[in-house]
Amino acid sequence: MPVGKVYARRAAVLASTAALALTGLVTAAPSAQAAMPTPVSAATARTYLASLTVKAEGSLTGYSRDLFPHWITQSGACNTRETVLKRDGSNVVTDSSCASVSGSWYSQYDGATWTAASDLDIDHVVALAEAWRSGAGSWTTSQRQAFANDLTRPQLIAVTDNVNQAKSDLDPAEWLPSRTAYRCTYARAWVHVKHHYGLSVDSAEKSALQSVLNGC
């Protein structure tokens, strides 16, 4: 993504957050907020990171989000997106089709709280395009589907939609959550996922992750 576009998106997100603060939609984190699966400890993440293959990112040639089927049915009428919304929210009420009709969601990336599910995206911590460039291009469709809908690893999280769009497919050398208190968790999750799936890291990405993890 061109640098100018990245900064433009970030500026838009900051402006949006400031406006929301004035209307009272940005609040402190709830005391009993559900969350994605807990990633490995910082010490384990540092060990995992040291074991990852370091190589230049591959090409996006042939990449399509359709090659990572999502969101699949998880149980009953609930697909992966709806399951994560229910997991990550507080007092979530769903209708007969499993759509969230009310609740509260705290976005760990930027500290905003939302009461409409439409304001949330489900972020792939390790983006699908990033995974493709790091080794998923050689996977089967079944493997990519498992990755794109993984509820067991810390790979999926409900966050402010504009923030997720600003993150796009950037790695930690290019993007980290603006909420600095969450960066350690984010880096631990990133390494946890890449280690589990045997994905590579590039040198700048590894350096950025080491920096965050060393401060945990």
PDB file of C-alpha atoms in Angstrom:
ATOM      1  CA  MET A   1       0.000   0.000   0.000  1.00  0.00           C
ATOM      2  CA  PRO A   2       1.404   3.464  -0.869  1.00  0.00           C
ATOM      3  CA  VAL A   3       2.729   5.333   2.180  1.00  0.00           C
ATOM      4  CA  GLY A   4       0.556   8.355   1.425  1.00  0.00           C
ATOM      5  CA  LYS A   5      -2.585   6.268   1.522  1.00  0.00           C
ATOM      6  CA  VAL A   6      -1.585   4.687   4.808  1.00  0.00           C
ATOM      7  CA  TYR A   7      -1.056   8.086   6.453  1.00  0.00           C
ATOM      8  CA  ALA A   8      -4.257   9.424   4.941  1.00  0.00           C
ATOM      9  CA  ARG A   9      -6.195   6.510   6.396  1.00  0.00           C
ATOM     10  CA  ARG A  10      -4.522   6.950   9.779  1.00  0.00           C
ATOM     11  CA  ALA A  11      -5.401  10.643   9.762  1.00  0.00           C
ATOM     12  CA  ALA A  12      -9.008   9.781   8.975  1.00  0.00           C
ATOM     13  CA  VAL A  13      -9.109   7.286  11.835  1.00  0.00           C
ATOM     14  CA  LEU A  14      -7.662   9.828  14.272  1.00  0.00           C
ATOM     15  CA  ALA A  15     -10.163  12.442  13.191  1.00  0.00           C
ATOM     16  CA  SER A  16     -12.989   9.929  13.556  1.00  0.00           C
ATOM     17  CA  THR A  17     -11.835   8.939  17.027  1.00  0.00           C
ATOM     18  CA  ALA A  18     -11.616  12.574  18.114  1.00  0.00           C
ATOM     19  CA  ALA A  19     -15.137  13.230  16.892  1.00  0.00           C
ATOM     20  CA  LEU A  20     -16.431  10.171  18.700  1.00  0.00           C
ATOM     21  CA  ALA A  21     -14.801  11.296  21.912  1.00  0.00           C
ATOM     22  CA  LEU A  22     -16.829  14.499  21.743  1.00  0.00           C
ATOM     23  CA  THR A  23     -20.061  12.522  21.464  1.00  0.00           C
ATOM     24  CA  GLY A  24     -19.194  10.234  24.352  1.00  0.00           C
ATOM     25  CA  LEU A  25     -18.835   7.025  22.349  1.00  0.00           C
ATOM     26  CA  VAL A  26     -15.193   6.498  23.308  1.00  0.00           C
ATOM     27  CA  THR A  27     -15.048   5.128  26.844  1.00  0.00           C
ATOM     28  CA  ALA A  28     -12.796   3.233  29.183  1.00  0.00           C
ATOM     29  CA  ALA A  29     -12.412  -0.508  28.796  1.00  0.00           C
ATOM     30  CA  PRO A  30     -15.142  -2.553  30.489  1.00  0.00           C
ATOM     31  CA  SER A  31     -13.919  -4.414  33.549  1.00  0.00           C
ATOM     32  CA  ALA A  32     -15.241  -7.762  32.373  1.00  0.00           C
ATOM     33  CA  GLN A  33     -14.690  -7.745  28.637  1.00  0.00           C
ATOM     34  CA  ALA A  34     -14.564 -10.994  26.708  1.00  0.00           C
ATOM     35  CA  ALA A  35     -11.553 -11.435  24.468  1.00  0.00           C
ATOM     36  CA  MET A  36      -9.789 -13.577  21.906  1.00  0.00           C
ATOM     37  CA  PRO A  37      -7.814 -16.613  23.120  1.00  0.00           C
ATOM     38  CA  THR A  38      -4.859 -15.567  25.263  1.00  0.00           C
ATOM     39  CA  PRO A  39      -1.623 -15.633  23.263  1.00  0.00           C
ATOM     40  CA  VAL A  40       1.579 -17.228  24.510  1.00  0.00           C
ATOM     41  CA  SER A  41       3.656 -15.317  27.063  1.00  0.00           C
ATOM     42  CA  ALA A  42       6.220 -12.735  25.987  1.00  0.00           C
ATOM     43  CA  ALA A  43       9.026 -15.123  26.925  1.00  0.00           C
ATOM     44  CA  THR A  44       7.526 -17.910  24.805  1.00  0.00           C
ATOM     45  CA  ALA A  45       6.834 -15.463  21.976  1.00  0.00           C
ATOM     46  CA  ARG A  46      10.491 -14.401  21.992  1.00  0.00           C
ATOM     47  CA  THR A  47      11.502 -18.066  21.741  1.00  0.00           C
ATOM     48  CA  TYR A  48       9.006 -18.669  18.939  1.00  0.00           C
ATOM     49  CA  LEU A  49      10.161 -15.570  17.077  1.00  0.00           C
ATOM     50  CA  ALA A  50      13.769 -16.723  17.192  1.00  0.00           C
ATOM     51  CA  SER A  51      12.729 -19.982  15.512  1.00  0.00           C
ATOM     52  CA  LEU A  52      10.761 -18.440  12.627  1.00  0.00           C
ATOM     53  CA  THR A  53      12.255 -18.463   9.144  1.00  0.00           C
ATOM     54  CA  VAL A  54      13.448 -14.992   8.159  1.00  0.00           C
ATOM     55  CA  LYS A  55      13.054 -14.203   4.482  1.00  0.00           C
ATOM     56  CA  ALA A  56      11.867 -11.446   2.186  1.00  0.00           C
ATOM     57  CA  GLU A  57       8.111 -11.343   1.707  1.00  0.00           C
ATOM     58  CA  GLY A  58       6.835 -13.231  -1.294  1.00  0.00           C
ATOM     59  CA  SER A  59       4.682 -11.892  -4.105  1.00  0.00           C
ATOM     60  CA  LEU A  60       0.916 -11.354  -3.991  1.00  0.00           C
ATOM     61  CA  THR A  61       0.673 -12.879  -7.468  1.00  0.00           C
ATOM     62  CA  GLY A  62      -2.368 -15.131  -7.572  1.00  0.00           C
ATOM     63  CA  TYR A  63      -3.721 -13.851  -4.249  1.00  0.00           C
ATOM     64  CA  SER A  64      -7.440 -13.471  -3.645  1.00  0.00           C
ATOM     65  CA  ARG A  65      -9.414 -13.285  -0.412  1.00  0.00           C
ATOM     66  CA  ASP A  66     -11.705 -15.877  -1.980  1.00  0.00           C
ATOM     67  CA  LEU A  67      -8.854 -18.382  -1.610  1.00  0.00           C
ATOM     68  CA  PHE A  68      -9.346 -18.060   2.183  1.00  0.00           C
ATOM     69  CA  PRO A  69     -13.045 -19.031   2.509  1.00  0.00           C
ATOM     70  CA  HIS A  70     -14.690 -17.072   5.327  1.00  0.00           C
ATOM     71  CA  TRP A  71     -16.910 -16.617   7.199  1.00  0.00           C
ATOM     72  CA  ILE A  72     -17.874 -20.274   7.566  1.00  0.00           C
ATOM     73  CA  THR A  73     -20.643 -21.730   9.746  1.00  0.00           C
ATOM     74  CA  GLN A  74     -19.422 -22.468  13.257  1.00  0.00           C
ATOM     75  CA  SER A  75     -22.576 -23.744  14.944  1.00  0.00           C
ATOM     76  CA  GLY A  76     -26.270 -23.555  14.171  1.00  0.00           C
ATOM     77  CA  ALA A  77     -26.957 -20.307  12.319  1.00  0.00           C
ATOM     78  CA  CYS A  78     -23.744 -18.668  13.546  1.00  0.00           C
ATOM     79  CA  ASN A  79     -20.819 -18.021  11.232  1.00  0.00           C
ATOM     80  CA  THR A  80     -17.302 -17.043  12.324  1.00  0.00           C
ATOM     81  CA  ARG A  81     -17.935 -13.288  12.321  1.00  0.00           C
ATOM     82  CA  GLU A  82     -21.052 -13.638  14.441  1.00  0.00           C
ATOM     83  CA  THR A  83     -19.292 -16.031  16.809  1.00  0.00           C
ATOM     84  CA  VAL A  84     -16.429 -13.576  17.380  1.00  0.00           C
ATOM     85  CA  LEU A  85     -18.839 -10.666  17.885  1.00  0.00           C
ATOM     86  CA  LYS A  86     -20.659 -12.632  20.565  1.00  0.00           C
ATOM     87  CA  ARG A  87     -17.373 -13.746  22.171  1.00  0.00           C
ATOM     88  CA  ASP A  88     -15.721 -10.323  22.201  1.00  0.00           C
ATOM     89  CA  GLY A  89     -18.740  -8.271  23.288  1.00  0.00           C
ATOM     90  CA  SER A  90     -20.522  -7.640  26.561  1.00  0.00           C
ATOM     91  CA  ASN A  91     -24.246  -8.355  27.030  1.00  0.00           C
ATOM     92  CA  VAL A  92     -24.587  -9.356  23.380  1.00  0.00           C
ATOM     93  CA  VAL A  93     -28.090 -10.283  22.262  1.00  0.00           C
ATOM     94  CA  THR A  94     -28.547 -12.142  18.980  1.00  0.00           C
ATOM     95  CA  ASP A  95     -31.635 -12.805  16.876  1.00  0.00           C
ATOM     96  CA  SER A  96     -32.771 -16.108  15.378  1.00  0.00           C
ATOM     97  CA  SER A  97     -30.260 -15.781  12.537  1.00  0.00           C
ATOM     98  CA  CYS A  98     -27.400 -15.168  15.043  1.00  0.00           C
ATOM     99  CA  ALA A  99     -27.028 -11.489  14.106  1.00  0.00           C
ATOM    100  CA  SER A 100     -26.016  -9.282  17.046  1.00  0.00           C
ATOM    101  CA  VAL A 101     -28.889  -6.867  17.684  1.00  0.00           C
ATOM    102  CA  SER A 102     -27.504  -5.259  20.831  1.00  0.00           C
ATOM    103  CA  GLY A 103     -24.450  -5.299  23.054  1.00  0.00           C
ATOM    104  CA  SER A 104     -21.248  -3.399  23.736  1.00  0.00           C
ATOM    105  CA  TRP A 105     -17.851  -3.899  22.130  1.00  0.00           C
ATOM    106  CA  TYR A 106     -14.526  -2.454  23.263  1.00  0.00           C
ATOM    107  CA  SER A 107     -11.958  -2.185  20.471  1.00  0.00           C
ATOM    108  CA  GLN A 108      -8.592  -3.148  21.938  1.00  0.00           C
ATOM    109  CA  TYR A 109      -6.666  -1.497  19.117  1.00  0.00           C
ATOM    110  CA  ASP A 110      -7.895   2.068  19.682  1.00  0.00           C
ATOM    111  CA  GLY A 111      -9.891   2.105  22.927  1.00  0.00           C
ATOM    112  CA  ALA A 112     -13.273   2.915  21.379  1.00  0.00           C
ATOM    113  CA  THR A 113     -16.508   1.357  22.630  1.00  0.00           C
ATOM    114  CA  TRP A 114     -19.348   0.609  20.199  1.00  0.00           C
ATOM    115  CA  THR A 115     -22.951  -0.448  20.639  1.00  0.00           C
ATOM    116  CA  ALA A 116     -23.685  -1.363  17.001  1.00  0.00           C
ATOM    117  CA  ALA A 117     -22.171  -4.508  15.504  1.00  0.00           C
ATOM    118  CA  SER A 118     -21.984  -2.747  12.143  1.00  0.00           C
ATOM    119  CA  ASP A 119     -19.201  -0.543  13.549  1.00  0.00           C
ATOM    120  CA  LEU A 120     -16.969  -3.577  14.109  1.00  0.00           C
ATOM    121  CA  ASP A 121     -14.777  -5.542  11.739  1.00  0.00           C
ATOM    122  CA  ILE A 122     -13.352  -8.936  12.617  1.00  0.00           C
ATOM    123  CA  ASP A 123      -9.633  -8.470  12.123  1.00  0.00           C
ATOM    124  CA  HIS A 124      -7.329 -11.275  11.097  1.00  0.00           C
ATOM    125  CA  VAL A 125      -4.363 -10.419  13.346  1.00  0.00           C
ATOM    126  CA  VAL A 126      -2.082 -11.866  10.675  1.00  0.00           C
ATOM    127  CA  ALA A 127      -3.844 -10.581   7.576  1.00  0.00           C
ATOM    128  CA  LEU A 128      -4.762 -12.984   4.796  1.00  0.00           C
ATOM    129  CA  ALA A 129      -2.527 -11.192   2.272  1.00  0.00           C
ATOM    130  CA  GLU A 130       0.329 -11.134   4.789  1.00  0.00           C
ATOM    131  CA  ALA A 131      -0.108 -14.869   5.304  1.00  0.00           C
ATOM    132  CA  TRP A 132      -0.072 -15.411   1.528  1.00  0.00           C
ATOM    133  CA  ARG A 133       3.236 -13.569   1.206  1.00  0.00           C
ATOM    134  CA  SER A 134       4.632 -15.516   4.170  1.00  0.00           C
ATOM    135  CA  GLY A 135       3.872 -19.029   2.980  1.00  0.00           C
ATOM    136  CA  ALA A 136       0.105 -19.532   2.713  1.00  0.00           C
ATOM    137  CA  GLY A 137       0.276 -19.222  -1.049  1.00  0.00           C
ATOM    138  CA  SER A 138       1.377 -22.849  -1.156  1.00  0.00           C
ATOM    139  CA  TRP A 139      -1.370 -24.117   1.168  1.00  0.00           C
ATOM    140  CA  THR A 140      -4.484 -26.007   0.173  1.00  0.00           C
ATOM    141  CA  THR A 141      -7.831 -24.204   0.221  1.00  0.00           C
ATOM    142  CA  SER A 142      -8.767 -26.264   3.270  1.00  0.00           C
ATOM    143  CA  GLN A 143      -5.696 -25.035   5.149  1.00  0.00           C
ATOM    144  CA  ARG A 144      -6.418 -21.429   4.203  1.00  0.00           C
ATOM    145  CA  GLN A 145     -10.025 -21.806   5.334  1.00  0.00           C
ATOM    146  CA  ALA A 146      -8.872 -23.085   8.725  1.00  0.00           C
ATOM    147  CA  PHE A 147      -6.515 -20.118   9.052  1.00  0.00           C
ATOM    148  CA  ALA A 148      -9.171 -17.566   8.089  1.00  0.00           C
ATOM    149  CA  ASN A 149     -11.673 -18.929  10.631  1.00  0.00           C
ATOM    150  CA  ASP A 150      -9.349 -19.912  13.485  1.00  0.00           C
ATOM    151  CA  LEU A 151     -11.115 -19.468  16.822  1.00  0.00           C
ATOM    152  CA  THR A 152      -8.505 -21.460  18.767  1.00  0.00           C
ATOM    153  CA  ARG A 153      -5.462 -19.265  18.200  1.00  0.00           C
ATOM    154  CA  PRO A 154      -5.395 -15.465  18.894  1.00  0.00           C
ATOM    155  CA  GLN A 155      -6.032 -14.726  15.219  1.00  0.00           C
ATOM    156  CA  LEU A 156      -9.496 -13.111  15.195  1.00  0.00           C
ATOM    157  CA  ILE A 157     -10.612 -10.040  17.139  1.00  0.00           C
ATOM    158  CA  ALA A 158     -13.499  -7.560  16.896  1.00  0.00           C
ATOM    159  CA  VAL A 159     -12.176  -4.011  16.413  1.00  0.00           C
ATOM    160  CA  THR A 160     -13.285  -0.618  15.100  1.00  0.00           C
ATOM    161  CA  ASP A 161     -13.924  -1.010  11.375  1.00  0.00           C
ATOM    162  CA  ASN A 162     -11.950   2.091  10.299  1.00  0.00           C
ATOM    163  CA  VAL A 163      -8.966   0.980  12.353  1.00  0.00           C
ATOM    164  CA  ASN A 164      -9.013  -2.461  10.755  1.00  0.00           C
ATOM    165  CA  GLN A 165      -9.164  -0.849   7.323  1.00  0.00           C
ATOM    166  CA  ALA A 166      -6.198   1.390   8.190  1.00  0.00           C
ATOM    167  CA  LYS A 167      -4.218  -1.639   9.320  1.00  0.00           C
ATOM    168  CA  SER A 168      -5.020  -3.387   6.031  1.00  0.00           C
ATOM    169  CA  ASP A 169      -2.389  -6.103   5.401  1.00  0.00           C
ATOM    170  CA  LEU A 170       0.472  -4.300   7.155  1.00  0.00           C
ATOM    171  CA  ASP A 171       2.873  -6.161   9.437  1.00  0.00           C
ATOM    172  CA  PRO A 172       4.157  -4.882  12.832  1.00  0.00           C
ATOM    173  CA  ALA A 173       7.048  -3.018  11.194  1.00  0.00           C
ATOM    174  CA  GLU A 174       4.419  -0.925   9.402  1.00  0.00           C
ATOM    175  CA  TRP A 175       1.479  -0.855  11.838  1.00  0.00           C
ATOM    176  CA  LEU A 176       0.850  -1.345  15.542  1.00  0.00           C
ATOM    177  CA  PRO A 177      -2.288  -0.590  17.594  1.00  0.00           C
ATOM    178  CA  SER A 178      -2.517   3.074  18.569  1.00  0.00           C
ATOM    179  CA  ARG A 179      -3.437   1.913  22.070  1.00  0.00           C
ATOM    180  CA  THR A 180       0.091   1.246  23.319  1.00  0.00           C
ATOM    181  CA  ALA A 181      -1.140  -0.839  26.281  1.00  0.00           C
ATOM    182  CA  TYR A 182      -2.247  -3.512  23.804  1.00  0.00           C
ATOM    183  CA  ARG A 183       0.924  -3.704  21.716  1.00  0.00           C
ATOM    184  CA  CYS A 184       2.517  -6.423  23.825  1.00  0.00           C
ATOM    185  CA  THR A 185      -0.573  -8.635  23.508  1.00  0.00           C
ATOM    186  CA  TYR A 186      -0.715  -7.890  19.782  1.00  0.00           C
ATOM    187  CA  ALA A 187       2.932  -8.879  19.228  1.00  0.00           C
ATOM    188  CA  ARG A 188       2.491 -12.053  21.283  1.00  0.00           C
ATOM    189  CA  ALA A 189      -0.593 -12.949  19.235  1.00  0.00           C
ATOM    190  CA  TRP A 190       1.175 -12.236  15.931  1.00  0.00           C
ATOM    191  CA  VAL A 191       4.118 -14.485  16.775  1.00  0.00           C
ATOM    192  CA  HIS A 192       1.827 -17.176  18.222  1.00  0.00           C
ATOM    193  CA  VAL A 193      -0.120 -17.357  14.958  1.00  0.00           C
ATOM    194  CA  LYS A 194       2.916 -17.244  12.658  1.00  0.00           C
ATOM    195  CA  HIS A 195       4.645 -19.948  14.682  1.00  0.00           C
ATOM    196  CA  HIS A 196       1.617 -22.233  14.718  1.00  0.00           C
ATOM    197  CA  TYR A 197       1.166 -21.984  10.958  1.00  0.00           C
ATOM    198  CA  GLY A 198       4.856 -22.071  10.059  1.00  0.00           C
ATOM    199  CA  LEU A 199       4.799 -18.684   8.375  1.00  0.00           C
ATOM    200  CA  SER A 200       7.959 -16.685   7.757  1.00  0.00           C
ATOM    201  CA  VAL A 201       8.851 -13.153   8.882  1.00  0.00           C
ATOM    202  CA  ASP A 202      10.865 -10.529   7.068  1.00  0.00           C
ATOM    203  CA  SER A 203      13.785  -8.831   8.810  1.00  0.00           C
ATOM    204  CA  ALA A 204      12.016  -5.524   9.535  1.00  0.00           C
ATOM    205  CA  GLU A 205       8.991  -7.374  10.879  1.00  0.00           C
ATOM    206  CA  LYS A 206      11.179  -9.497  13.153  1.00  0.00           C
ATOM    207  CA  SER A 207      13.021  -6.438  14.447  1.00  0.00           C
ATOM    208  CA  ALA A 208       9.772  -4.631  15.242  1.00  0.00           C
ATOM    209  CA  LEU A 209       8.390  -7.665  17.052  1.00  0.00           C
ATOM    210  CA  GLN A 210      11.591  -8.078  19.062  1.00  0.00           C
ATOM    211  CA  SER A 211      11.403  -4.444  20.111  1.00  0.00           C
ATOM    212  CA  VAL A 212       7.829  -4.777  21.364  1.00  0.00           C
ATOM    213  CA  LEU A 213       8.380  -8.133  23.056  1.00  0.00           C
ATOM    214  CA  ASN A 214      11.532  -6.936  24.821  1.00  0.00           C
ATOM    215  CA  GLY A 215       9.425  -4.250  26.447  1.00  0.00           C
ATOM    216  CA  CYS A 216       6.715  -6.595  27.672  1.00  0.00           C
TER     217      CYS A 216
END
